[in-house]
PDB file of C-alpha atoms in Angstrom:
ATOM      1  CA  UNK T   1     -14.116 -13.213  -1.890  1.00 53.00           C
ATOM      2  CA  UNK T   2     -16.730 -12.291  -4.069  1.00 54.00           C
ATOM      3  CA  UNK T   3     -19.002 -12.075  -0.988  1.00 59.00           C
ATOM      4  CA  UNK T   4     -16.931  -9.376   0.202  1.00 55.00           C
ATOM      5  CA  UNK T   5     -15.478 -11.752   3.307  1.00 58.00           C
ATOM      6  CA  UNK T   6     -11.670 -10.609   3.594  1.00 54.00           C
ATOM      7  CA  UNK T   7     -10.054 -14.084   2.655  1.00 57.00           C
ATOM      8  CA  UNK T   8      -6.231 -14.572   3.930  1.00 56.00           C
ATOM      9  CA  UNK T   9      -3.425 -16.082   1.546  1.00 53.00           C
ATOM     10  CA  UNK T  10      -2.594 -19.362   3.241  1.00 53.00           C
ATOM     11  CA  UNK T  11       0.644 -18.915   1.559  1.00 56.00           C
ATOM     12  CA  UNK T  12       2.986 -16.385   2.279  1.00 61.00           C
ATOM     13  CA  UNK T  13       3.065 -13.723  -0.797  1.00 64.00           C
ATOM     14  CA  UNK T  14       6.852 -12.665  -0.960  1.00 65.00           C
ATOM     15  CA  UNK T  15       7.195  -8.969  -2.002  1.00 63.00           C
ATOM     16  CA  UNK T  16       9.674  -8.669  -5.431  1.00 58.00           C
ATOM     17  CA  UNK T  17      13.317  -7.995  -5.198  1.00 63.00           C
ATOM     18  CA  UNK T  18      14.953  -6.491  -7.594  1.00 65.00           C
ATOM     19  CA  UNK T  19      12.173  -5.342  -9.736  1.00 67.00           C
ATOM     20  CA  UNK T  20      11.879  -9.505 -10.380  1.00 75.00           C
ATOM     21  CA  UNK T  21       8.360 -10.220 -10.362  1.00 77.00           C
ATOM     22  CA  UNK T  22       8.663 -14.266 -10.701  1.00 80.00           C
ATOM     23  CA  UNK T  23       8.459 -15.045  -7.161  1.00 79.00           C
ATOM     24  CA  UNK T  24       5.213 -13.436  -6.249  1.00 77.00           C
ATOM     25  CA  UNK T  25       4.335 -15.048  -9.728  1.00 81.00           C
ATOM     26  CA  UNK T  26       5.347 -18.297  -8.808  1.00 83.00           C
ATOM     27  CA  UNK T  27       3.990 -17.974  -5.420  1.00 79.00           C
ATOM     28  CA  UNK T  28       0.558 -17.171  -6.510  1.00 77.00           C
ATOM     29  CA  UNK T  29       0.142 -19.796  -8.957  1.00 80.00           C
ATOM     30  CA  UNK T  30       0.709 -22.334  -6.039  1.00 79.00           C
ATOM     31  CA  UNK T  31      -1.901 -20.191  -4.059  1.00 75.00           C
ATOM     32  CA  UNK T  32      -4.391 -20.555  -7.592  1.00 73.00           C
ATOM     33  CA  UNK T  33      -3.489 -24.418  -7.728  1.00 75.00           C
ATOM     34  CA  UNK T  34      -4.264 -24.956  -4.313  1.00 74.00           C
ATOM     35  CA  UNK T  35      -7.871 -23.999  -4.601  1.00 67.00           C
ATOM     36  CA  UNK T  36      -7.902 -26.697  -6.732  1.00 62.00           C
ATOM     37  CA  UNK T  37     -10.358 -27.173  -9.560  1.00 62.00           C
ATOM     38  CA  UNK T  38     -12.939 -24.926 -10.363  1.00 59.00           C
ATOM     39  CA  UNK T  39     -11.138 -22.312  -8.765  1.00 60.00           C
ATOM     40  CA  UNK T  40     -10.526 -19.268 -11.144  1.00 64.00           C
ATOM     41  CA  UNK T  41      -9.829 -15.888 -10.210  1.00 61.00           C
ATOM     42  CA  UNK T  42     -11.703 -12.744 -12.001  1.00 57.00           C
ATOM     43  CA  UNK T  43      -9.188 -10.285 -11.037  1.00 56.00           C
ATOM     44  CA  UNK T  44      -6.265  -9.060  -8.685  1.00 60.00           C
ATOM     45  CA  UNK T  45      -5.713  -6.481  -6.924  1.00 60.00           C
ATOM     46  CA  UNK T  46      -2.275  -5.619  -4.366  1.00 60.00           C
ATOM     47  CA  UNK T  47      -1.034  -2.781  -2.224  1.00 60.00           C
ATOM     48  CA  UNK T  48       2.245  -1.319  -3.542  1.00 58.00           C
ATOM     49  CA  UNK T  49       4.633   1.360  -1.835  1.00 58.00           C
ATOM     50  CA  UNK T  50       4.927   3.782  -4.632  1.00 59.00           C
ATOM     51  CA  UNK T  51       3.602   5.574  -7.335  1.00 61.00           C
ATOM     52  CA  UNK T  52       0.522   3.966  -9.066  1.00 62.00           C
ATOM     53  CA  UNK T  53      -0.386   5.023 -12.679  1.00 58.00           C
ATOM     54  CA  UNK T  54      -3.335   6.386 -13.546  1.00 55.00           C
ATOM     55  CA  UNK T  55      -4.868   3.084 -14.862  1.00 54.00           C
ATOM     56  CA  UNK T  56      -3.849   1.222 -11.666  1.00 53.00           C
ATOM     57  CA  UNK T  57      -2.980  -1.422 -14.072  1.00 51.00           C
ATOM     58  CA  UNK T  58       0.711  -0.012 -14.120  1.00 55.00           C
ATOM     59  CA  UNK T  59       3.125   0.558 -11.034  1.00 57.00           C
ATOM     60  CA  UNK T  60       5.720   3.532 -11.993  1.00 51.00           C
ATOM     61  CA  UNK T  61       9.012   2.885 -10.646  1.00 53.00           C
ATOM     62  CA  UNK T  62      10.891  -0.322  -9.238  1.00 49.00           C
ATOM     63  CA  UNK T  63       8.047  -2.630  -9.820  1.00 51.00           C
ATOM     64  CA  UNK T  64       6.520  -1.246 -12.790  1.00 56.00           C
ATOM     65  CA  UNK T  65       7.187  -5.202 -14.409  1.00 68.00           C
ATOM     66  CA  UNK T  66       5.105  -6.541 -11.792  1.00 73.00           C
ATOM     67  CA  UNK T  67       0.917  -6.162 -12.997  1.00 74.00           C
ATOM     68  CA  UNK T  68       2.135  -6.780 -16.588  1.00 77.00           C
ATOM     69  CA  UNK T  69       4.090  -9.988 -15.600  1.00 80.00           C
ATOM     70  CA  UNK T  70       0.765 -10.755 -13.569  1.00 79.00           C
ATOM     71  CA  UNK T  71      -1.704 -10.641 -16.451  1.00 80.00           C
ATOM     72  CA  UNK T  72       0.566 -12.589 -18.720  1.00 84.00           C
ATOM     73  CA  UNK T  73       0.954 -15.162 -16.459  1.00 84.00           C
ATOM     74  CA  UNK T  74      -3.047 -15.798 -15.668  1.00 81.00           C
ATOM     75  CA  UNK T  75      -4.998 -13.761 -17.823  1.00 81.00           C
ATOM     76  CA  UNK T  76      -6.917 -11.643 -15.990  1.00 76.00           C
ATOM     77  CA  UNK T  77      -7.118  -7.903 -14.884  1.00 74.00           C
ATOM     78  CA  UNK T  78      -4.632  -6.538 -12.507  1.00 74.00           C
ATOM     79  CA  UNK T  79      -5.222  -3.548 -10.480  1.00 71.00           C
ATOM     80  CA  UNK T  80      -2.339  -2.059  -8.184  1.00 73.00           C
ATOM     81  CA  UNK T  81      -2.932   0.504  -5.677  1.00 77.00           C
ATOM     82  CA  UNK T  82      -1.064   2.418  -2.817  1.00 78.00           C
ATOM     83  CA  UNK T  83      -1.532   1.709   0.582  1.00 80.00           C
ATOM     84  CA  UNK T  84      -3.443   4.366   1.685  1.00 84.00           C
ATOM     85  CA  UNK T  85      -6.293   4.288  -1.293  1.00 85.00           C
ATOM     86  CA  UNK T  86      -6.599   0.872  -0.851  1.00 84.00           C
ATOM     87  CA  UNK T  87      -7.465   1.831   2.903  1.00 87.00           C
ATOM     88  CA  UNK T  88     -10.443   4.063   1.281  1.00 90.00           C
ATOM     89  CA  UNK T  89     -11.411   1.077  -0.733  1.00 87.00           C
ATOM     90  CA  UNK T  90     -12.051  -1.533   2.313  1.00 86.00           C
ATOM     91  CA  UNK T  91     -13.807   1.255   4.435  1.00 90.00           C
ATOM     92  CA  UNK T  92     -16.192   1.419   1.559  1.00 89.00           C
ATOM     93  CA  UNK T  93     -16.812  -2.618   1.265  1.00 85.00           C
ATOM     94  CA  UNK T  94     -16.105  -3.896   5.250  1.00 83.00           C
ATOM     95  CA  UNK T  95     -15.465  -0.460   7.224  1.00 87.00           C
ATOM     96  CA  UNK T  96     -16.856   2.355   8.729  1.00 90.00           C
ATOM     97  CA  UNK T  97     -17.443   4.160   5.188  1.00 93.00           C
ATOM     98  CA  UNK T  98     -19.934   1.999   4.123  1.00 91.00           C
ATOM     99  CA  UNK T  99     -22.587   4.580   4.759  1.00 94.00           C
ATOM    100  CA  UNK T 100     -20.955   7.208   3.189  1.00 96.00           C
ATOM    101  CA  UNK T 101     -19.969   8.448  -0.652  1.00 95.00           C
ATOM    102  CA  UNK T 102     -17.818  11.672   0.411  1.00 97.00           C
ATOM    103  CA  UNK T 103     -14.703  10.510   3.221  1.00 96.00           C
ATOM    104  CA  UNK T 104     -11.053  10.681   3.992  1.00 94.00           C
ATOM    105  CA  UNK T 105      -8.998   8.141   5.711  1.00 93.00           C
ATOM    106  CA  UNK T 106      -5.386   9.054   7.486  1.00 91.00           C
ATOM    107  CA  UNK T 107      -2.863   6.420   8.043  1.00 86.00           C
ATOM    108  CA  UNK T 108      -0.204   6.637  11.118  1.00 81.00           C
ATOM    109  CA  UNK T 109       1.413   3.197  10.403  1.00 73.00           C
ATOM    110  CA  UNK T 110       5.293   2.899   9.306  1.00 75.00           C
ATOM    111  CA  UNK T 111       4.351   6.098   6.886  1.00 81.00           C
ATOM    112  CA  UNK T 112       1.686   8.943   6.967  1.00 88.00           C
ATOM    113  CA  UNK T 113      -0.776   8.911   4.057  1.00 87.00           C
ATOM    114  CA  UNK T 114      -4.090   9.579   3.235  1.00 91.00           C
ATOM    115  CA  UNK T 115      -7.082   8.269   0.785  1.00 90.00           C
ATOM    116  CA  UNK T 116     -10.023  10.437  -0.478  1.00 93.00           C
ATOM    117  CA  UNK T 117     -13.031   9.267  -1.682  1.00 94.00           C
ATOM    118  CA  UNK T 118     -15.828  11.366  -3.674  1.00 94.00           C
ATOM    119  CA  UNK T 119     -19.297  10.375  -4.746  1.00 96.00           C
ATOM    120  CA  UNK T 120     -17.832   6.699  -3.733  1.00 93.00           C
ATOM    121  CA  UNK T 121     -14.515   6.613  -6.013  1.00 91.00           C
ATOM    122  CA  UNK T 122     -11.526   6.605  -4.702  1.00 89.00           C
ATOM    123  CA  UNK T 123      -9.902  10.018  -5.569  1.00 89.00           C
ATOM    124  CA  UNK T 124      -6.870  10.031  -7.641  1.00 81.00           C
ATOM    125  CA  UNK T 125      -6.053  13.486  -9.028  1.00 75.00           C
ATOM    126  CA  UNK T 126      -2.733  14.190 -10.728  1.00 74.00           C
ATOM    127  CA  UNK T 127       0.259  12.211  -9.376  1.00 68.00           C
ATOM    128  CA  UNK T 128       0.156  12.161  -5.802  1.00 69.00           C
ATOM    129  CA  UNK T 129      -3.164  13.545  -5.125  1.00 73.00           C
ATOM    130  CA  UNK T 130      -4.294  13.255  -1.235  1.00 77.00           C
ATOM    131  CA  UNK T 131      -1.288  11.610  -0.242  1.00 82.00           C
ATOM    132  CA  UNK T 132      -0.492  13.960   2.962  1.00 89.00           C
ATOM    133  CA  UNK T 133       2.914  12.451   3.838  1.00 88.00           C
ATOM    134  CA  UNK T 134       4.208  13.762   0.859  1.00 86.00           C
ATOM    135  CA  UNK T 135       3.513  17.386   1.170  1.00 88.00           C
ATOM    136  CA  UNK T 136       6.838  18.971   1.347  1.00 87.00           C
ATOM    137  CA  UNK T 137       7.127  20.852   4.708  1.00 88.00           C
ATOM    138  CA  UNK T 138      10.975  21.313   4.558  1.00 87.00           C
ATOM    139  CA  UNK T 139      11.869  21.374   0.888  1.00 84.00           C
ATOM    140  CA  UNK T 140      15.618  22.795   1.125  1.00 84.00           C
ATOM    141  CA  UNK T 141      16.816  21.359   3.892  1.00 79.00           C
ATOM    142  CA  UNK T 142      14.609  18.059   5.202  1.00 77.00           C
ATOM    143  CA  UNK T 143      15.256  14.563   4.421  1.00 83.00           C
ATOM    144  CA  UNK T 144      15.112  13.108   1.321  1.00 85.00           C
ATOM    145  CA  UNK T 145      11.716  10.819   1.162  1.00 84.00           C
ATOM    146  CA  UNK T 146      11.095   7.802  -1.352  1.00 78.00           C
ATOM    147  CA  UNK T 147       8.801   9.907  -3.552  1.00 79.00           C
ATOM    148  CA  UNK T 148      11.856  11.655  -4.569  1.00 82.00           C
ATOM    149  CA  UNK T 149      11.177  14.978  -2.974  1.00 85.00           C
ATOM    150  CA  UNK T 150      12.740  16.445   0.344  1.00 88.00           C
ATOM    151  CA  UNK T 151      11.465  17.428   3.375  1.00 90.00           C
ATOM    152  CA  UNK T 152       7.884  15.362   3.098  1.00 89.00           C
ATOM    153  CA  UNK T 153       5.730  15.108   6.222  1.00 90.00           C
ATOM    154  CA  UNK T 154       6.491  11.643   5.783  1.00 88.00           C
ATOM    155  CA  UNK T 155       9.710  11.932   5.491  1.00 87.00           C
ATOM    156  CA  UNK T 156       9.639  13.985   9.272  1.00 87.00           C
ATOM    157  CA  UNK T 157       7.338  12.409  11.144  1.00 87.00           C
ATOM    158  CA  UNK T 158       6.401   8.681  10.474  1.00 86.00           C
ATOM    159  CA  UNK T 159       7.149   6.073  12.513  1.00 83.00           C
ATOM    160  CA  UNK T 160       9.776   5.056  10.343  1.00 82.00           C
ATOM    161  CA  UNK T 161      11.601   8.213  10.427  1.00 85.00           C
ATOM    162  CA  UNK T 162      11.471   8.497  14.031  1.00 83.00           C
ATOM    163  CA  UNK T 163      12.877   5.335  14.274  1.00 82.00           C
ATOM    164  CA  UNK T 164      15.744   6.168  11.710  1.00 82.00           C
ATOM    165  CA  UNK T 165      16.090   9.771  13.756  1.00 82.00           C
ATOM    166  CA  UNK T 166      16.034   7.807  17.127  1.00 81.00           C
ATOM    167  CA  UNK T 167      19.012   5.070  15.831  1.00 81.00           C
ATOM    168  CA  UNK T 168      20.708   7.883  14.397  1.00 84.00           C
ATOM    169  CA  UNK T 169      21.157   9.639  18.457  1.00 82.00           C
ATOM    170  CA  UNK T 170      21.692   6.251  19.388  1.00 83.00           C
ATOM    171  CA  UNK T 171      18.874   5.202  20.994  1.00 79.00           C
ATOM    172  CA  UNK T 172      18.902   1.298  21.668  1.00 76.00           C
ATOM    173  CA  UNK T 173      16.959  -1.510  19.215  1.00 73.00           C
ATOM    174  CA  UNK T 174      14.614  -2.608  22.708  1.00 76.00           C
ATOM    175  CA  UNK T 175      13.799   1.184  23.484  1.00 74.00           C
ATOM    176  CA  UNK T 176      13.194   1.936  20.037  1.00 71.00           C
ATOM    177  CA  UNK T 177      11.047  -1.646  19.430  1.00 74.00           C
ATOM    178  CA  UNK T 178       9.172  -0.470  23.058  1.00 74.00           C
ATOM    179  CA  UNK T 179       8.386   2.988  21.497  1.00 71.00           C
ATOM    180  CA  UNK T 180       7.062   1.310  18.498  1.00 69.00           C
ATOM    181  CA  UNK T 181       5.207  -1.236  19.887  1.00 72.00           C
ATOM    182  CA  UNK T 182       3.326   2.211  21.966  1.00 70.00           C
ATOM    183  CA  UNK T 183       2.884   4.295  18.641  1.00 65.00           C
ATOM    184  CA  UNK T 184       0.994   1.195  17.497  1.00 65.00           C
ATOM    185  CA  UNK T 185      -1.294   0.398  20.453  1.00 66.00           C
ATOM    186  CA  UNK T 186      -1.988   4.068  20.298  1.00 63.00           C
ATOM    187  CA  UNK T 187      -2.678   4.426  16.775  1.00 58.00           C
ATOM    188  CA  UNK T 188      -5.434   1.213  16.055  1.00 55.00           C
TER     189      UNK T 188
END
């Protein structure tokens, strides 16, 4: 909220399939009707895996439909961001960062990426700027990672391709959901 009190959807958002953004659509316009009247909303924001245009008003890739079909359908400004800035954003209002201008944030979840923020903006560079997990460690000969690129640090070492690494040797679903459940504990 406007306060800057982290407010939770009390319906679930469902994430677009297909690069079909009516879902979510539809699915926040019940959210909007159920704050019933009065109730307006100045902007959105929302955490996409991918690239994020320079505007943040414009995801590149798969769901590159979705802010556009957003602002049609109520009006207002949409901003899109990736997971990791919008890490360096919520340090800034709730976190630890709120003291500070000049920080970097690292995220071990699922994926490896990082946020950096200078004189209290989130830093976006060219393309991928600050985004550690996809610095190319193996170029010729690592695995391909969703950027595009081969051989990421993502693509190596995240949770998720440990996992895919650890199914591949055939490791079993409880050892692997037992190692996960560890890297998690470990990592908060």
């Amino acid at each position: 909220d406007l306060a800057g009190t982290p407010q939770q959807s009390p319906i679930p958002l469902p994430a677009p399939a297909n690069d079909d953004p009516s879902p979510l659509v539809d699915a926040l316009d019940r959210l909007r009707r159920k704050g019933g009247p009065g109730w307006e909303a100045l902007a959105a924001g929302g955490v996409v895996l991918g690239e994020v245009g320079p505007r943040r008003a414009e995801v590149i890739g798969a769901g590159q439909r979705l802010t556009a079909a957003l602002q049609d359908a109520f009006g207002i400004g949409v901003a899109a961001e990736t997971p990791s800035n919008a890490i360096v954003v919520a340090e800034r209002m709730l976190g630890l960062a709120r003291a500070y201008e000049n920080y970097a944030v690292v995220s071990l979840q699922n994926e490896i990426g990082s946020g950096i923020s200078i004189n209290g903006d989130v830093y976006r560079g060219k393309g991928q700027a600050g985004e550690i997990g996809h610095l190319s460690l193996a170029p010729y000969s690592g695995a391909a990672c969703r950027c595009g690129k081969c051989g990421c640090l993502a693509s190596l070492a995240s949770l998720s391709a440990i996992s895919r690494q650890a199914l591949k040797r055939g490791l079993s679903d409880d050892t692997l959901a037992s190692a996960q459940m560890a890297f998690c504990a470990i990592t908060k």
